[in-house]
Coordinates of N, CA and C in Angstrom, one line a residue:
R1 N 8.6 15.1 -14.6 CA 9.6 14.7 -14.1 C 10.6 13.4 -14.3
L2 N 11.7 13.4 -13.9 CA 12.9 12.4 -14.6 C 13.6 11.4 -13.7
L3 N 13.1 10.2 -13.7 CA 13.5 9.2 -13.1 C 14.7 8.5 -13.5
V4 N 16.1 8.4 -12.9 CA 17.0 7.7 -13.3 C 17.0 6.4 -12.5
G5 N 17.3 5.1 -13.4 CA 17.2 3.7 -12.7 C 17.9 3.0 -13.2
K6 N 18.1 1.2 -12.9 CA 18.8 0.6 -13.3 C 18.2 -0.7 -13.3
S7 N 18.2 -1.2 -14.3 CA 18.0 -2.7 -15.1 C 17.6 -4.0 -13.9
E8 N 17.8 -4.1 -12.7 CA 18.0 -5.4 -11.8 C 16.8 -5.0 -10.9
F9 N 17.0 -3.6 -11.0 CA 15.5 -3.0 -9.7 C 14.4 -3.2 -10.9
F10 N 13.5 -3.1 -12.4 CA 12.6 -3.0 -12.9 C 11.9 -4.5 -12.2
G11 N 10.9 -4.5 -12.1 CA 10.0 -5.1 -11.7 C 9.3 -5.4 -13.5
K12 N 8.4 -6.4 -13.6 CA 7.7 -6.9 -15.0 C 6.1 -5.4 -15.2
R13 N 6.3 -5.2 -13.7 CA 4.7 -4.2 -13.5 C 5.0 -3.0 -13.4
S14 N 6.6 -3.2 -13.2 CA 6.9 -1.2 -13.0 C 8.2 -1.2 -13.9
L15 N 7.8 0.4 -14.5 CA 9.2 1.0 -15.1 C 10.7 1.2 -14.6
C16 N 10.1 1.4 -13.6 CA 11.3 1.7 -12.6 C 11.5 0.7 -11.0
G17 N 12.4 0.7 -10.4 CA 12.2 -0.4 -9.1 C 12.2 0.3 -7.9
R18 N 11.7 -0.3 -7.2 CA 11.4 0.7 -5.6 C 12.3 1.9 -5.1
D19 N 13.5 1.0 -5.8 CA 14.6 2.4 -5.1 C 14.9 3.3 -6.4
G20 N 13.8 3.7 -7.5 CA 14.1 4.6 -8.6 C 15.0 4.4 -9.6
F21 N 16.3 3.5 -9.4 CA 17.5 3.2 -10.4 C 17.1 2.3 -11.2
T22 N 17.1 2.3 -12.3 CA 17.2 1.2 -13.4 C 19.0 1.2 -14.6
R23 N 18.9 0.2 -15.0 CA 19.9 0.4 -15.7 C 19.7 -0.9 -16.6
L24 N 20.2 -0.5 -18.2 CA 20.2 -1.6 -19.0 C 21.1 -2.1 -19.3
D25 N 21.6 -3.6 -19.7 CA 23.0 -3.6 -20.7 C 24.4 -3.0 -19.9
N26 N 24.7 -2.4 -18.7 CA 25.0 -2.2 -17.8 C 25.2 -0.6 -18.4
L27 N 23.9 0.2 -18.5 CA 24.1 1.8 -19.1 C 22.8 2.2 -18.2
Y28 N 23.0 3.6 -17.8 CA 21.9 4.1 -17.0 C 20.8 5.0 -18.0
Y29 N 19.9 4.7 -17.7 CA 18.5 5.6 -19.1 C 17.3 6.4 -17.8
L30 N 17.3 7.3 -18.4 CA 16.6 8.9 -17.5 C 15.2 8.1 -18.0
V31 N 14.2 8.2 -17.0 CA 13.0 7.7 -17.3 C 12.0 9.4 -17.5
N32 N 11.3 9.7 -18.5 CA 10.4 11.2 -18.4 C 9.3 11.0 -18.2
S33 N 8.7 11.3 -17.3 CA 7.2 11.2 -17.6 C 6.8 12.2 -17.9
N34 N 5.8 12.7 -18.4 CA 4.8 13.9 -18.7 C 4.0 14.2 -17.8
I35 N 3.2 15.1 -18.2 CA 1.8 15.4 -17.0 C 0.5 13.8 -17.7
L36 N 1.0 13.1 -18.4 CA -0.1 12.7 -19.2 C 0.3 11.4 -18.2
G37 N 1.2 11.0 -17.6 CA 1.5 9.8 -17.2 C 2.9 9.0 -18.2
K38 N 2.4 9.5 -19.3 CA 3.3 8.7 -19.8 C 4.6 9.1 -19.8
Y39 N 5.8 7.5 -20.4 CA 7.2 7.7 -20.3 C 8.0 7.4 -21.4
T40 N 9.0 7.6 -21.3 CA 10.2 8.2 -22.1 C 11.3 7.3 -21.5
V41 N 12.0 6.3 -22.2 CA 13.0 5.8 -21.6 C 13.7 6.2 -23.0
I42 N 15.2 7.1 -22.0 CA 16.4 8.3 -22.3 C 17.3 7.2 -22.5
P43 N 18.2 6.6 -23.3 CA 19.5 6.0 -22.9 C 20.5 7.0 -22.8
L44 N 21.5 6.9 -21.5 CA 22.6 7.8 -21.4 C 23.0 8.4 -22.2
E45 N 23.1 7.8 -23.9 CA 23.8 8.7 -24.1 C 23.6 9.9 -25.1
K46 N 21.9 9.6 -25.2 CA 21.3 10.8 -25.5 C 21.1 11.9 -24.3
W47 N 21.2 11.8 -22.8 CA 20.8 13.3 -22.1 C 21.2 14.2 -22.5
F48 N 21.9 14.5 -22.7 CA 22.7 15.6 -23.8 C 21.6 16.4 -24.7
D49 N 20.7 15.7 -25.6 CA 20.0 15.8 -26.5 C 18.7 16.3 -26.0
Y50 N 18.3 16.2 -24.6 CA 17.5 17.0 -24.0 C 17.6 18.1 -23.6
R51 N 17.2 19.4 -23.7 CA 17.7 20.4 -22.8 C 16.9 20.7 -20.8
W52 N 17.6 20.2 -20.3 CA 17.5 19.9 -18.7 C 18.6 20.8 -18.3
Y53 N 18.4 21.5 -17.0 CA 19.2 22.1 -15.9 C 19.6 21.1 -15.0
K54 N 19.0 20.8 -14.1 CA 19.7 19.7 -13.1 C 18.2 18.5 -13.1
I55 N 18.8 17.4 -12.7 CA 18.4 16.3 -12.2 C 18.5 16.1 -10.9
V56 N 17.5 15.6 -10.0 CA 17.5 15.6 -8.2 C 17.3 14.2 -8.6
I57 N 17.8 12.9 -7.5 CA 17.8 11.9 -7.8 C 17.8 11.4 -6.2
R58 N 16.8 11.1 -5.8 CA 16.5 10.4 -4.5 C 16.2 9.0 -4.5
G59 N 17.5 8.5 -3.3 CA 17.8 7.5 -2.9 C 18.6 7.1 -1.8
E60 N 18.7 5.5 -1.5 CA 19.4 5.3 -0.2 C 21.0 6.1 -0.5
H61 N 21.9 6.7 0.6 CA 23.2 6.8 0.7 C 23.7 5.8 0.1
E62 N 23.7 4.8 -0.3 CA 25.0 4.0 -0.9 C 24.5 3.4 -2.0
R63 N 23.3 3.8 -2.3 CA 23.0 3.7 -3.8 C 23.3 4.7 -4.5
L64 N 23.4 6.2 -3.9 CA 23.4 7.4 -4.3 C 24.6 7.5 -4.9
A65 N 25.6 6.8 -3.7 CA 27.1 7.0 -3.7 C 27.7 5.7 -5.0
E66 N 26.7 5.1 -5.5 CA 27.3 4.0 -6.6 C 26.6 4.7 -8.1
L67 N 26.0 5.5 -7.8 CA 25.0 6.2 -9.1 C 26.5 7.0 -9.3
C68 N 26.6 7.9 -8.3 CA 27.5 8.8 -8.6 C 29.0 8.5 -9.4
E69 N 29.6 7.4 -9.1 CA 30.7 6.5 -9.6 C 30.5 5.7 -10.2
D70 N 29.3 5.3 -10.9 CA 29.3 5.0 -12.4 C 28.8 6.0 -13.4
M71 N 28.1 7.5 -13.2 CA 28.3 8.4 -13.9 C 29.2 9.3 -14.5
L72 N 30.0 10.1 -13.2 CA 30.8 10.2 -13.0 C 32.1 10.3 -14.2
P73 N 32.6 8.8 -14.8 CA 33.4 8.8 -16.1 C 32.8 8.9 -16.8
F74 N 31.3 8.6 -17.1 CA 30.8 8.8 -18.3 C 30.7 9.9 -18.5
F75 N 30.0 10.8 -18.2 CA 29.5 12.5 -18.2 C 31.3 13.3 -18.2
G76 N 32.2 12.7 -17.2 CA 33.2 13.6 -17.0 C 32.8 15.1 -16.8
D77 N 33.5 16.4 -17.2 CA 33.0 17.2 -17.1 C 32.0 18.3 -17.6
R78 N 31.3 17.3 -17.8 CA 30.1 18.2 -19.0 C 29.0 18.2 -17.2
I79 N 29.0 17.5 -16.2 CA 27.9 18.1 -15.4 C 28.5 18.1 -13.7
E80 N 28.1 18.9 -13.3 CA 28.3 18.6 -11.7 C 27.8 18.2 -11.0
M81 N 28.2 16.8 -9.8 CA 27.2 16.5 -8.9 C 27.1 16.8 -7.8
C82 N 26.5 17.2 -7.4 CA 26.7 17.2 -5.5 C 25.2 16.2 -4.4
R83 N 25.6 16.4 -3.3 CA 24.6 15.7 -2.1 C 23.8 17.2 -1.7
S84 N 22.4 16.6 -1.9 CA 21.3 18.2 -1.4 C 20.5 17.7 -0.2
G85 N 21.3 16.4 0.6 CA 20.6 16.1 2.0 C 21.2 14.6 1.8
A86 N 21.0 13.6 2.6 CA 21.4 12.4 2.9 C 20.8 11.6 2.0
S87 N 19.1 11.9 1.2 CA 18.9 11.0 0.3 C 18.8 11.9 -1.0
F88 N 19.7 12.8 -1.6 CA 19.3 13.0 -2.9 C 21.1 13.4 -3.0
L89 N 20.5 13.1 -4.3 CA 22.2 13.7 -5.5 C 21.6 14.3 -6.2
E90 N 22.2 15.4 -6.7 CA 21.9 16.8 -7.8 C 22.9 16.6 -9.2
M91 N 22.7 16.4 -10.2 CA 23.5 16.5 -11.1 C 22.9 17.5 -12.1
Q92 N 23.4 18.4 -12.6 CA 23.6 19.6 -13.1 C 24.2 20.0 -14.3
S93 N 24.1 20.6 -15.1 CA 25.1 21.1 -16.4 C 25.8 22.3 -15.4
V94 N 27.4 22.0 -16.1 CA 28.3 23.1 -15.6 C 28.1 24.4 -15.8
G95 N 28.5 25.0 -14.6 CA 27.7 26.8 -14.7 C 26.1 26.9 -14.5
T96 N 25.6 26.0 -13.9 CA 24.3 26.4 -13.6 C 23.7 25.8 -11.7
N97 N 25.5 25.7 -11.2 CA 24.7 25.9 -9.4 C 24.1 27.1 -8.9
K98 N 24.2 27.3 -7.9 CA 24.1 28.2 -7.0 C 25.1 29.6 -6.5
G99 N 26.1 28.7 -7.0 CA 27.2 30.1 -6.6 C 27.6 30.9 -7.8
V100 N 26.7 30.4 -9.4 CA 27.0 31.1 -10.5 C 25.9 31.8 -10.0
L101 N 24.7 31.6 -10.0 CA 23.4 32.1 -10.2 C 24.0 33.3 -9.0
L102 N 24.3 33.1 -8.3 CA 24.2 34.5 -7.0 C 24.9 35.6 -7.8
E103 N 25.9 35.4 -8.3 CA 27.1 36.4 -8.7 C 26.2 36.8 -10.5
Y104 N 25.6 36.1 -10.9 CA 24.5 37.2 -12.1 C 23.1 37.9 -10.9
L105 N 22.6 37.3 -10.0 CA 22.0 37.8 -9.1 C 22.9 39.2 -8.3
R106 N 23.5 39.4 -8.1 CA 24.4 40.6 -7.5 C 24.6 41.7 -8.5
R107 N 25.0 41.2 -9.8 CA 25.4 41.9 -11.1 C 24.2 43.1 -11.2
Y108 N 23.0 41.8 -11.7 CA 21.7 42.8 -11.8 C 21.4 43.3 -11.0
C109 N 21.3 42.8 -9.3 CA 21.1 44.1 -8.0 C 21.9 45.0 -8.5
E110 N 23.1 45.2 -8.4 CA 24.0 46.2 -8.7 C 23.5 47.3 -10.0
E111 N 23.4 46.5 -10.7 CA 22.9 47.4 -12.2 C 21.7 48.2 -12.0
E112 N 20.7 47.6 -11.0 CA 19.7 48.2 -10.9 C 19.6 49.2 -10.0
T113 N 20.4 48.7 -8.9 CA 20.1 50.0 -7.8 C 21.2 51.6 -8.0
G114 N 22.2 51.1 -8.7 CA 23.2 51.7 -9.0 C 24.0 52.0 -8.1
H115 N 24.4 50.9 -7.0 CA 25.5 50.8 -5.7 C 25.1 49.2 -5.3
P116 N 27.0 49.0 -5.0 CA 27.0 48.1 -4.4 C 25.9 47.2 -3.4
V117 N 25.8 45.6 -3.7 CA 25.1 45.5 -2.7 C 25.7 44.1 -1.6
T118 N 25.2 43.9 -0.6 CA 25.8 42.9 0.4 C 24.7 41.9 0.2
V119 N 25.2 41.1 -0.1 CA 24.4 39.5 -0.1 C 24.5 38.3 0.8
W120 N 23.6 38.2 1.4 CA 23.7 37.2 2.6 C 22.8 35.9 2.1
C121 N 23.5 35.4 3.0 CA 22.5 33.3 2.0 C 22.9 32.4 3.2
C122 N 22.0 31.6 3.1 CA 21.9 30.5 3.7 C 22.0 29.3 3.4
G123 N 23.0 28.1 3.8 CA 22.6 26.9 3.3 C 23.4 25.8 4.6
D124 N 22.8 24.7 3.8 CA 23.3 23.4 4.8 C 23.7 22.0 4.7
Y125 N 23.5 22.2 3.0 CA 24.7 20.9 2.2 C 25.7 21.3 1.4
E126 N 26.1 20.3 0.6 CA 27.1 20.5 -0.8 C 26.3 20.9 -1.7
N127 N 25.3 21.1 -1.8 CA 24.9 21.5 -3.0 C 25.1 23.3 -3.0
D128 N 24.9 23.5 -1.6 CA 24.9 24.7 -0.8 C 26.4 25.7 -1.1
L129 N 27.8 24.9 -1.1 CA 28.7 25.3 -0.8 C 29.3 26.4 -1.9
Q130 N 29.0 26.3 -3.0 CA 29.5 27.5 -3.9 C 28.7 28.5 -3.9
M131 N 27.6 28.7 -3.2 CA 27.0 30.1 -3.1 C 27.6 30.9 -1.4
L132 N 27.9 29.9 -0.7 CA 28.1 30.3 0.4 C 29.5 31.0 0.3
E133 N 30.5 30.7 -0.5 CA 31.7 30.7 -0.6 C 31.9 32.5 -1.0
K134 N 30.5 32.8 -2.6 CA 30.6 33.1 -3.2 C 29.5 34.5 -2.5
A135 N 29.1 34.3 -1.1 CA 28.1 34.9 -0.3 C 29.2 36.4 0.4
D136 N 28.7 37.2 0.6 CA 29.4 38.4 1.5 C 29.5 37.9 3.0
V137 N 27.8 37.7 3.3 CA 27.8 36.9 4.6 C 26.8 35.3 4.8
S138 N 28.1 34.8 4.6 CA 27.4 32.9 4.6 C 26.9 32.6 5.8
V139 N 25.8 31.9 5.9 CA 25.3 31.6 7.3 C 24.6 30.2 7.5
C140 N 24.6 29.4 8.4 CA 24.4 27.8 8.4 C 23.2 27.8 9.5
P141 N 22.8 26.8 9.3 CA 22.1 26.2 10.5 C 22.8 25.6 11.5
A142 N 22.3 25.3 12.5 CA 23.0 24.3 12.9 C 23.1 23.2 13.2
N143 N 22.6 22.8 12.3 CA 22.1 20.9 12.1 C 22.7 21.1 10.3
A144 N 23.7 21.9 9.8 CA 24.4 21.7 8.8 C 25.4 20.6 8.9
I145 N 25.8 20.1 7.4 CA 26.8 19.4 7.9 C 28.2 20.3 8.2
E146 N 28.9 19.1 8.6 CA 30.2 19.8 8.8 C 31.3 20.7 8.0
E147 N 31.1 20.5 6.6 CA 32.0 21.2 5.7 C 31.2 22.6 5.1
V148 N 30.1 22.3 5.4 CA 29.8 24.0 5.3 C 29.3 24.9 6.8
K149 N 29.5 24.4 7.5 CA 29.7 25.1 9.0 C 31.3 25.3 9.1
D150 N 32.5 24.9 8.6 CA 33.5 25.6 8.2 C 33.6 26.4 7.5
I151 N 32.7 26.7 6.7 CA 33.3 27.7 5.9 C 32.2 29.1 5.6
C152 N 31.1 28.9 6.8 CA 29.9 30.2 7.3 C 30.5 30.9 8.2
D153 N 30.5 32.2 8.1 CA 31.2 33.5 8.7 C 29.9 32.9 9.7
M154 N 28.4 33.0 10.0 CA 28.0 32.4 11.3 C 26.7 31.2 11.5
C155 N 26.7 30.3 12.5 CA 26.1 29.7 12.2 C 25.0 29.2 13.4
L156 N 24.0 29.6 13.3 CA 22.7 29.7 14.3 C 21.8 28.8 14.3
C157 N 20.9 28.8 14.7 CA 19.7 27.9 15.4 C 19.8 26.8 14.2
D158 N 18.7 26.0 14.5 CA 18.9 24.1 14.1 C 17.3 25.4 12.4
H159 N 17.2 24.5 12.1 CA 16.5 25.4 10.6 C 14.6 25.5 11.1
T160 N 15.3 23.9 12.3 CA 13.4 24.2 12.5 C 13.0 24.8 13.3
E161 N 14.2 25.6 14.2 CA 13.9 26.7 15.0 C 13.5 28.1 14.9
G162 N 13.7 28.7 14.0 CA 13.6 29.9 13.7 C 14.1 30.1 13.0
L163 N 15.1 29.6 12.4 CA 16.6 30.2 11.7 C 16.3 31.3 10.9
M164 N 15.1 31.9 9.7 CA 15.2 32.6 9.1 C 15.0 33.8 9.8
A165 N 14.2 33.8 10.9 CA 13.4 34.7 11.7 C 15.1 35.3 12.6
D166 N 15.6 33.8 12.8 CA 17.3 34.7 13.4 C 18.4 35.1 12.5
I167 N 18.0 35.3 10.9 CA 19.2 35.7 10.3 C 18.6 37.0 10.2
V168 N 17.0 36.7 9.9 CA 16.7 38.7 9.8 C 17.4 39.8 11.0
E169 N 16.7 39.2 12.2 CA 17.2 39.8 13.4 C 18.7 40.2 13.6
T170 N 19.3 39.6 13.2 CA 21.0 39.7 12.9 C 21.1 40.8 12.1
I171 N 20.9 40.9 10.9 CA 20.4 41.9 9.7 C 20.2 43.0 10.4
I172 N 19.1 43.2 11.3 CA 18.7 44.7 11.3 C 19.7 45.0 12.7
R173 N 19.9 44.2 13.6 CA 21.0 43.9 14.4 C 22.6 44.8 13.8
Q174 N 22.6 43.6 12.8 CA 24.0 45.2 12.3 C 24.0 46.2 11.8
K175 N 22.9 46.4 11.6 CA 22.2 47.7 11.0 C 21.9 49.1 11.4
G176 N 21.7 48.1 13.0 CA 21.4 49.1 13.7 C 20.1 49.3 14.2
G177 N 19.3 48.8 13.6 CA 17.3 49.1 13.6 C 16.9 48.4 14.5
D178 N 15.7 48.9 15.2 CA 14.8 47.6 16.0 C 14.0 47.0 14.7
R179 N 13.6 46.5 15.8 CA 12.5 45.7 15.5 C 11.2 45.7 15.0

């Protein structure tokens, strides 16, 4: 588990403040917790010494926007940042987004089957945009953010109202099959 924090929220009894941000000497630190509950504080400049692919940070929208603004100049083009929900910010190594993975998956499936495949993808937030753009058919729930709705081929029901069942039924109908 990795936490990112700012020092002004440090309490004497806790390693990270209640909103999960810690900054010491105006720099951000990662706090790495292992399964034994022991913590390692990792200075910002050492983040890339550790093998990580994605860091997901949970917090209030305004605090995440501040974190993103602070991190971008430091990391430059070494990381990609996007929101994966109203309260989540994802930081990942460049080239490890869902769109890149989709291309690998497509190539693998086509090599294994020996023929082209049609890839359907469903997403609802910023972290899904690159994947949806690379999909053959892109689908989103009715409660997706507008940016996602704008690029999707289909917008179906809300994710809590049977979205996956609607997608499967749509695929079956398009193939001319019965339930």
